[in-house]
Amino acid sequence: RKEVEQDPGPFNVPEGATVAFNCTYSNSASQSFFWYRQDCRKEPKLLMSVYSSGNEDGRFTAQLNRASQYISLLIRDSKLSDSATYLCVVGRSNTGKLIFGQGTTLQVKP
Amino acid sequence: EPEVTQTPSHQVTQMGQEVILRCVPISNHLYFYWYRQILGQKVEFLVSFYNNEISEKSEIFDDQFSVERPDGSNFTLKIRSTKLEDSAMYFCASIPGTRGNTGELFFGEGSRLTVL
């Protein structure tokens, strides 16, 4: 079983749509959770950390369910500039290695 | 804004040659990492480095690979005898010490290695 699993997509949505990505992780000892964004042939960049209480940053909402080992990302009012690959990332500590999922590709169309 | 810098941005080499990829992490950071991403695949952890020694390495990081922090600023990844399957984007990353650390990895722009 992969350590971090994501639906690779692609998700093709119109501008203004709401889209949700899901991710599962296999290691129950994981302690840190993130969504990163990666544009084509660029480095990953942190989108947001994910906390058990859930957190929101503008149009982006992330949720963590430790019991189900499940992480989600909701993007509201999609913009063309949201087109990218979204990486679910999990770690066991704040200094240890991070495990990346395969990524989910989002294409927002006009 | 301080950033992680990597050189070269792209290197083409012949199979069996040695390659050194260079990184300058953010100056006050203490933990350093190399990741790689084969085209179309996920980002994979190679090695982490702290206090002048390897703290963790993956199965990918075999005897052909080595890391070094020769002068307190550069952090290098050496591949001793490259294979075709080493072709990938190699990302260097760093994070601050434990105080104030959110776990966010600060990545460089990557070095693309092509092995012919």
PDB file of C-alpha atoms in Angstrom:
ATOM      1  CA  ARG A   1       0.000   0.000   0.000  1.00  0.00           C
ATOM      2  CA  LYS A   2       1.336   3.460  -0.888  1.00  0.00           C
ATOM      3  CA  GLU A   3       2.191   5.676   2.082  1.00  0.00           C
ATOM      4  CA  VAL A   4       0.207   8.586   0.670  1.00  0.00           C
ATOM      5  CA  GLU A   5      -2.490   8.009  -1.928  1.00  0.00           C
ATOM      6  CA  GLN A   6      -4.271  10.539  -4.063  1.00  0.00           C
ATOM      7  CA  ASP A   7      -6.568  10.381  -7.064  1.00  0.00           C
ATOM      8  CA  PRO A   8      -4.290  11.650  -9.852  1.00  0.00           C
ATOM      9  CA  GLY A   9      -7.199  13.188 -11.799  1.00  0.00           C
ATOM     10  CA  PRO A  10      -7.135  15.267 -13.882  1.00  0.00           C
ATOM     11  CA  PHE A  11      -9.990  17.306 -12.542  1.00  0.00           C
ATOM     12  CA  ASN A  12     -11.298  19.614 -15.247  1.00  0.00           C
ATOM     13  CA  VAL A  13     -13.601  22.270 -13.822  1.00  0.00           C
ATOM     14  CA  PRO A  14     -15.028  25.591 -15.009  1.00  0.00           C
ATOM     15  CA  GLU A  15     -14.038  28.854 -13.396  1.00  0.00           C
ATOM     16  CA  GLY A  16     -16.036  29.494 -10.255  1.00  0.00           C
ATOM     17  CA  ALA A  17     -16.552  25.817  -9.470  1.00  0.00           C
ATOM     18  CA  THR A  18     -15.905  24.197  -6.107  1.00  0.00           C
ATOM     19  CA  VAL A  19     -13.588  21.218  -6.219  1.00  0.00           C
ATOM     20  CA  ALA A  20     -12.492  18.778  -3.527  1.00  0.00           C
ATOM     21  CA  PHE A  21      -9.386  16.605  -3.362  1.00  0.00           C
ATOM     22  CA  ASN A  22      -8.920  13.661  -1.046  1.00  0.00           C
ATOM     23  CA  CYS A  23      -5.884  11.883   0.250  1.00  0.00           C
ATOM     24  CA  THR A  24      -5.267   8.895   2.513  1.00  0.00           C
ATOM     25  CA  TYR A  25      -2.107   8.008   4.389  1.00  0.00           C
ATOM     26  CA  SER A  26      -1.039   4.668   5.774  1.00  0.00           C
ATOM     27  CA  ASN A  27       1.263   5.508   8.690  1.00  0.00           C
ATOM     28  CA  SER A  28      -0.748   6.202  11.841  1.00  0.00           C
ATOM     29  CA  ALA A  29       2.386   7.701  13.451  1.00  0.00           C
ATOM     30  CA  SER A  30       2.264  10.653  11.043  1.00  0.00           C
ATOM     31  CA  GLN A  31       2.224  13.981  12.833  1.00  0.00           C
ATOM     32  CA  SER A  32       2.436  16.711  10.226  1.00  0.00           C
ATOM     33  CA  PHE A  33       0.220  17.210   7.223  1.00  0.00           C
ATOM     34  CA  PHE A  34       0.371  19.622   4.340  1.00  0.00           C
ATOM     35  CA  TRP A  35      -0.966  20.482   0.936  1.00  0.00           C
ATOM     36  CA  TYR A  36       1.669  21.658  -1.508  1.00  0.00           C
ATOM     37  CA  ARG A  37       1.104  23.054  -4.953  1.00  0.00           C
ATOM     38  CA  GLN A  38       3.355  22.222  -7.899  1.00  0.00           C
ATOM     39  CA  ASP A  39       3.235  24.014 -11.221  1.00  0.00           C
ATOM     40  CA  CYS A  40       4.534  22.218 -14.292  1.00  0.00           C
ATOM     41  CA  ARG A  41       8.287  21.513 -13.974  1.00  0.00           C
ATOM     42  CA  LYS A  42       8.595  23.777 -10.940  1.00  0.00           C
ATOM     43  CA  GLU A  43       9.411  23.145  -7.312  1.00  0.00           C
ATOM     44  CA  PRO A  44       6.631  22.276  -4.834  1.00  0.00           C
ATOM     45  CA  LYS A  45       5.399  25.226  -2.774  1.00  0.00           C
ATOM     46  CA  LEU A  46       3.486  25.067   0.467  1.00  0.00           C
ATOM     47  CA  LEU A  47      -0.187  25.837   0.044  1.00  0.00           C
ATOM     48  CA  MET A  48      -1.243  25.211   3.616  1.00  0.00           C
ATOM     49  CA  SER A  49      -0.606  23.108   6.661  1.00  0.00           C
ATOM     50  CA  VAL A  50      -3.459  20.868   7.801  1.00  0.00           C
ATOM     51  CA  TYR A  51      -4.608  20.696  11.400  1.00  0.00           C
ATOM     52  CA  SER A  52      -6.993  18.319  13.163  1.00  0.00           C
ATOM     53  CA  SER A  53      -9.424  21.162  13.814  1.00  0.00           C
ATOM     54  CA  GLY A  54      -9.525  22.006  10.139  1.00  0.00           C
ATOM     55  CA  ASN A  55      -8.272  25.280   8.755  1.00  0.00           C
ATOM     56  CA  GLU A  56      -9.173  27.780   6.115  1.00  0.00           C
ATOM     57  CA  ASP A  57      -7.111  30.204   4.071  1.00  0.00           C
ATOM     58  CA  GLY A  58      -9.254  32.322   1.813  1.00  0.00           C
ATOM     59  CA  ARG A  59     -10.856  30.060  -0.776  1.00  0.00           C
ATOM     60  CA  PHE A  60      -8.975  26.997   0.491  1.00  0.00           C
ATOM     61  CA  THR A  61     -10.144  24.737   3.317  1.00  0.00           C
ATOM     62  CA  ALA A  62      -8.224  21.744   4.586  1.00  0.00           C
ATOM     63  CA  GLN A  63      -9.483  18.991   6.853  1.00  0.00           C
ATOM     64  CA  LEU A  64      -7.749  16.142   8.660  1.00  0.00           C
ATOM     65  CA  ASN A  65      -9.413  13.015  10.002  1.00  0.00           C
ATOM     66  CA  ARG A  66      -6.815  11.125  12.032  1.00  0.00           C
ATOM     67  CA  ALA A  67      -9.140   8.219  12.801  1.00  0.00           C
ATOM     68  CA  SER A  68      -9.691   7.550   9.105  1.00  0.00           C
ATOM     69  CA  GLN A  69      -6.193   8.732   8.112  1.00  0.00           C
ATOM     70  CA  TYR A  70      -7.772  10.995   5.564  1.00  0.00           C
ATOM     71  CA  ILE A  71      -6.942  14.536   4.432  1.00  0.00           C
ATOM     72  CA  SER A  72      -8.993  16.775   2.192  1.00  0.00           C
ATOM     73  CA  LEU A  73      -8.631  20.069   0.368  1.00  0.00           C
ATOM     74  CA  LEU A  74     -11.582  22.140  -0.808  1.00  0.00           C
ATOM     75  CA  ILE A  75     -11.134  24.952  -3.299  1.00  0.00           C
ATOM     76  CA  ARG A  76     -14.048  27.335  -3.679  1.00  0.00           C
ATOM     77  CA  ASP A  77     -14.633  29.740  -6.564  1.00  0.00           C
ATOM     78  CA  SER A  78     -11.862  28.227  -8.702  1.00  0.00           C
ATOM     79  CA  LYS A  79      -9.657  30.614 -10.659  1.00  0.00           C
ATOM     80  CA  LEU A  80      -7.698  29.931 -13.838  1.00  0.00           C
ATOM     81  CA  SER A  81      -4.548  30.457 -11.757  1.00  0.00           C
ATOM     82  CA  ASP A  82      -5.496  27.527  -9.528  1.00  0.00           C
ATOM     83  CA  SER A  83      -4.556  25.150 -12.372  1.00  0.00           C
ATOM     84  CA  ALA A  84      -1.697  23.070 -10.978  1.00  0.00           C
ATOM     85  CA  THR A  85      -0.923  19.757  -9.333  1.00  0.00           C
ATOM     86  CA  TYR A  86      -1.866  19.532  -5.665  1.00  0.00           C
ATOM     87  CA  LEU A  87       0.359  17.349  -3.525  1.00  0.00           C
ATOM     88  CA  CYS A  88      -0.765  15.743  -0.302  1.00  0.00           C
ATOM     89  CA  VAL A  89       2.253  15.564   2.019  1.00  0.00           C
ATOM     90  CA  VAL A  90       2.706  13.774   5.322  1.00  0.00           C
ATOM     91  CA  GLY A  91       5.521  13.680   7.859  1.00  0.00           C
ATOM     92  CA  ARG A  92       6.287  12.107  11.223  1.00  0.00           C
ATOM     93  CA  SER A  93       7.805  15.228  12.717  1.00  0.00           C
ATOM     94  CA  ASN A  94       8.601  18.808  11.841  1.00  0.00           C
ATOM     95  CA  THR A  95      12.183  17.967  10.926  1.00  0.00           C
ATOM     96  CA  GLY A  96      11.953  14.489   9.464  1.00  0.00           C
ATOM     97  CA  LYS A  97      11.364  13.465   5.895  1.00  0.00           C
ATOM     98  CA  LEU A  98       8.120  14.330   4.181  1.00  0.00           C
ATOM     99  CA  ILE A  99       6.268  11.751   2.106  1.00  0.00           C
ATOM    100  CA  PHE A 100       4.599  13.097  -0.996  1.00  0.00           C
ATOM    101  CA  GLY A 101       1.563  11.740  -2.726  1.00  0.00           C
ATOM    102  CA  GLN A 102       1.468  11.372  -6.478  1.00  0.00           C
ATOM    103  CA  GLY A 103      -0.487  14.613  -6.772  1.00  0.00           C
ATOM    104  CA  THR A 104      -3.895  15.543  -8.156  1.00  0.00           C
ATOM    105  CA  THR A 105      -3.957  17.623 -11.304  1.00  0.00           C
ATOM    106  CA  LEU A 106      -6.482  20.442 -11.520  1.00  0.00           C
ATOM    107  CA  GLN A 107      -7.280  22.230 -14.756  1.00  0.00           C
ATOM    108  CA  VAL A 108      -9.605  25.224 -14.419  1.00  0.00           C
ATOM    109  CA  LYS A 109     -11.148  26.258 -17.708  1.00  0.00           C
ATOM    110  CA  PRO A 110     -12.739  29.607 -18.639  1.00  0.00           C
TER     111      PRO A 110
ATOM    112  CA  GLU B   1      12.914  37.035   0.633  1.00  0.00           C
ATOM    113  CA  PRO B   2      15.668  34.492   1.307  1.00  0.00           C
ATOM    114  CA  GLU B   3      15.587  31.461  -0.939  1.00  0.00           C
ATOM    115  CA  VAL B   4      17.289  28.156  -1.603  1.00  0.00           C
ATOM    116  CA  THR B   5      19.423  28.325  -4.728  1.00  0.00           C
ATOM    117  CA  GLN B   6      20.556  25.383  -6.845  1.00  0.00           C
ATOM    118  CA  THR B   7      23.107  24.959  -9.610  1.00  0.00           C
ATOM    119  CA  PRO B   8      23.198  23.886 -12.331  1.00  0.00           C
ATOM    120  CA  SER B   9      19.607  24.288 -13.466  1.00  0.00           C
ATOM    121  CA  HIS B  10      20.149  21.583 -16.073  1.00  0.00           C
ATOM    122  CA  GLN B  11      22.981  19.097 -16.547  1.00  0.00           C
ATOM    123  CA  VAL B  12      23.386  16.549 -19.307  1.00  0.00           C
ATOM    124  CA  THR B  13      25.881  13.775 -18.677  1.00  0.00           C
ATOM    125  CA  GLN B  14      26.945  10.435 -20.058  1.00  0.00           C
ATOM    126  CA  MET B  15      26.121   7.231 -18.211  1.00  0.00           C
ATOM    127  CA  GLY B  16      28.899   6.324 -15.789  1.00  0.00           C
ATOM    128  CA  GLN B  17      30.046   9.907 -15.231  1.00  0.00           C
ATOM    129  CA  GLU B  18      30.153  11.595 -11.851  1.00  0.00           C
ATOM    130  CA  VAL B  19      27.802  14.492 -11.211  1.00  0.00           C
ATOM    131  CA  ILE B  20      27.755  17.057  -8.412  1.00  0.00           C
ATOM    132  CA  LEU B  21      24.631  19.089  -7.796  1.00  0.00           C
ATOM    133  CA  ARG B  22      25.031  22.158  -5.657  1.00  0.00           C
ATOM    134  CA  CYS B  23      22.672  23.913  -3.291  1.00  0.00           C
ATOM    135  CA  VAL B  24      22.905  26.973  -1.084  1.00  0.00           C
ATOM    136  CA  PRO B  25      20.247  26.619   1.632  1.00  0.00           C
ATOM    137  CA  ILE B  26      18.701  29.596   3.412  1.00  0.00           C
ATOM    138  CA  SER B  27      21.417  30.948   5.684  1.00  0.00           C
ATOM    139  CA  ASN B  28      19.903  30.406   9.138  1.00  0.00           C
ATOM    140  CA  HIS B  29      18.418  27.013   8.334  1.00  0.00           C
ATOM    141  CA  LEU B  30      19.773  23.932  10.053  1.00  0.00           C
ATOM    142  CA  TYR B  31      18.151  20.942   8.337  1.00  0.00           C
ATOM    143  CA  PHE B  32      18.870  20.122   4.703  1.00  0.00           C
ATOM    144  CA  TYR B  33      17.313  17.675   2.298  1.00  0.00           C
ATOM    145  CA  TRP B  34      17.559  16.282  -1.182  1.00  0.00           C
ATOM    146  CA  TYR B  35      14.471  15.045  -2.985  1.00  0.00           C
ATOM    147  CA  ARG B  36      14.112  13.858  -6.557  1.00  0.00           C
ATOM    148  CA  GLN B  37      11.245  13.700  -9.006  1.00  0.00           C
ATOM    149  CA  ILE B  38      11.393  11.495 -12.069  1.00  0.00           C
ATOM    150  CA  LEU B  39       9.321  13.004 -14.875  1.00  0.00           C
ATOM    151  CA  GLY B  40       5.648  12.249 -14.352  1.00  0.00           C
ATOM    152  CA  GLN B  41       6.207  10.659 -10.955  1.00  0.00           C
ATOM    153  CA  LYS B  42       5.969  11.763  -7.350  1.00  0.00           C
ATOM    154  CA  VAL B  43       8.506  13.695  -5.331  1.00  0.00           C
ATOM    155  CA  GLU B  44      10.696  11.171  -3.476  1.00  0.00           C
ATOM    156  CA  PHE B  45      12.834  11.694  -0.379  1.00  0.00           C
ATOM    157  CA  LEU B  46      16.531  10.911  -0.796  1.00  0.00           C
ATOM    158  CA  VAL B  47      18.369  12.135   2.293  1.00  0.00           C
ATOM    159  CA  SER B  48      18.254  14.510   5.228  1.00  0.00           C
ATOM    160  CA  PHE B  49      21.282  16.175   6.796  1.00  0.00           C
ATOM    161  CA  TYR B  50      21.679  17.847  10.171  1.00  0.00           C
ATOM    162  CA  ASN B  51      24.648  18.854  12.285  1.00  0.00           C
ATOM    163  CA  ASN B  52      27.064  17.794   9.553  1.00  0.00           C
ATOM    164  CA  GLU B  53      25.818  14.278   9.225  1.00  0.00           C
ATOM    165  CA  ILE B  54      23.134  12.277   7.491  1.00  0.00           C
ATOM    166  CA  SER B  55      20.120  11.939   9.764  1.00  0.00           C
ATOM    167  CA  GLU B  56      18.010   9.762   7.479  1.00  0.00           C
ATOM    168  CA  LYS B  57      18.240   8.278   3.993  1.00  0.00           C
ATOM    169  CA  SER B  58      15.939   6.341   1.716  1.00  0.00           C
ATOM    170  CA  GLU B  59      16.476   3.074  -0.133  1.00  0.00           C
ATOM    171  CA  ILE B  60      17.171   5.117  -3.260  1.00  0.00           C
ATOM    172  CA  PHE B  61      20.188   6.732  -1.585  1.00  0.00           C
ATOM    173  CA  ASP B  62      22.614   3.878  -2.156  1.00  0.00           C
ATOM    174  CA  ASP B  63      26.419   3.852  -2.255  1.00  0.00           C
ATOM    175  CA  GLN B  64      26.409   5.772  -5.521  1.00  0.00           C
ATOM    176  CA  PHE B  65      25.095   8.834  -3.706  1.00  0.00           C
ATOM    177  CA  SER B  66      26.813  11.053  -1.175  1.00  0.00           C
ATOM    178  CA  VAL B  67      26.148  14.439   0.392  1.00  0.00           C
ATOM    179  CA  GLU B  68      28.483  16.990   1.811  1.00  0.00           C
ATOM    180  CA  ARG B  69      28.445  20.431   3.376  1.00  0.00           C
ATOM    181  CA  PRO B  70      32.004  21.413   2.584  1.00  0.00           C
ATOM    182  CA  ASP B  71      32.127  25.058   3.647  1.00  0.00           C
ATOM    183  CA  GLY B  72      29.164  25.938   5.853  1.00  0.00           C
ATOM    184  CA  SER B  73      27.093  27.348   3.019  1.00  0.00           C
ATOM    185  CA  ASN B  74      27.015  24.854   0.143  1.00  0.00           C
ATOM    186  CA  PHE B  75      25.217  21.527   0.385  1.00  0.00           C
ATOM    187  CA  THR B  76      26.123  19.126  -2.402  1.00  0.00           C
ATOM    188  CA  LEU B  77      24.741  15.892  -3.779  1.00  0.00           C
ATOM    189  CA  LYS B  78      27.209  13.694  -5.626  1.00  0.00           C
ATOM    190  CA  ILE B  79      26.233  10.795  -7.848  1.00  0.00           C
ATOM    191  CA  ARG B  80      29.365   8.755  -8.361  1.00  0.00           C
ATOM    192  CA  SER B  81      28.526   6.811 -11.522  1.00  0.00           C
ATOM    193  CA  THR B  82      25.297   7.928 -13.106  1.00  0.00           C
ATOM    194  CA  LYS B  83      22.754   5.514 -14.553  1.00  0.00           C
ATOM    195  CA  LEU B  84      19.985   6.206 -17.036  1.00  0.00           C
ATOM    196  CA  GLU B  85      17.422   5.884 -14.246  1.00  0.00           C
ATOM    197  CA  ASP B  86      19.074   8.745 -12.345  1.00  0.00           C
ATOM    198  CA  SER B  87      17.550  11.148 -14.868  1.00  0.00           C
ATOM    199  CA  ALA B  88      15.239  13.322 -12.789  1.00  0.00           C
ATOM    200  CA  MET B  89      14.715  16.721 -11.235  1.00  0.00           C
ATOM    201  CA  TYR B  90      16.665  16.976  -8.004  1.00  0.00           C
ATOM    202  CA  PHE B  91      15.313  19.385  -5.413  1.00  0.00           C
ATOM    203  CA  CYS B  92      17.265  20.714  -2.470  1.00  0.00           C
ATOM    204  CA  ALA B  93      15.274  21.901   0.527  1.00  0.00           C
ATOM    205  CA  SER B  94      15.920  23.341   3.956  1.00  0.00           C
ATOM    206  CA  ILE B  95      14.091  24.206   7.135  1.00  0.00           C
ATOM    207  CA  PRO B  96      14.975  26.268  10.232  1.00  0.00           C
ATOM    208  CA  GLY B  97      15.830  24.698  13.552  1.00  0.00           C
ATOM    209  CA  THR B  98      13.101  23.306  15.761  1.00  0.00           C
ATOM    210  CA  ARG B  99      12.207  26.712  17.221  1.00  0.00           C
ATOM    211  CA  GLY B 100       9.576  28.370  15.055  1.00  0.00           C
ATOM    212  CA  ASN B 101       9.629  25.492  12.618  1.00  0.00           C
ATOM    213  CA  THR B 102       6.276  24.816  11.017  1.00  0.00           C
ATOM    214  CA  GLY B 103       7.503  21.809   9.091  1.00  0.00           C
ATOM    215  CA  GLU B 104       7.331  23.733   5.805  1.00  0.00           C
ATOM    216  CA  LEU B 105      10.069  22.700   3.418  1.00  0.00           C
ATOM    217  CA  PHE B 106      11.682  25.540   1.495  1.00  0.00           C
ATOM    218  CA  PHE B 107      12.598  24.142  -1.908  1.00  0.00           C
ATOM    219  CA  GLY B 108      15.076  25.336  -4.472  1.00  0.00           C
ATOM    220  CA  GLU B 109      14.036  25.516  -8.099  1.00  0.00           C
ATOM    221  CA  GLY B 110      15.654  22.181  -8.829  1.00  0.00           C
ATOM    222  CA  SER B 111      18.454  20.791 -10.968  1.00  0.00           C
ATOM    223  CA  ARG B 112      17.359  18.749 -13.938  1.00  0.00           C
ATOM    224  CA  LEU B 113      19.729  15.851 -14.587  1.00  0.00           C
ATOM    225  CA  THR B 114      19.633  14.067 -17.928  1.00  0.00           C
ATOM    226  CA  VAL B 115      21.741  10.923 -18.241  1.00  0.00           C
ATOM    227  CA  LEU B 116      22.390   9.716 -21.804  1.00  0.00           C
TER     228      LEU B 116
END
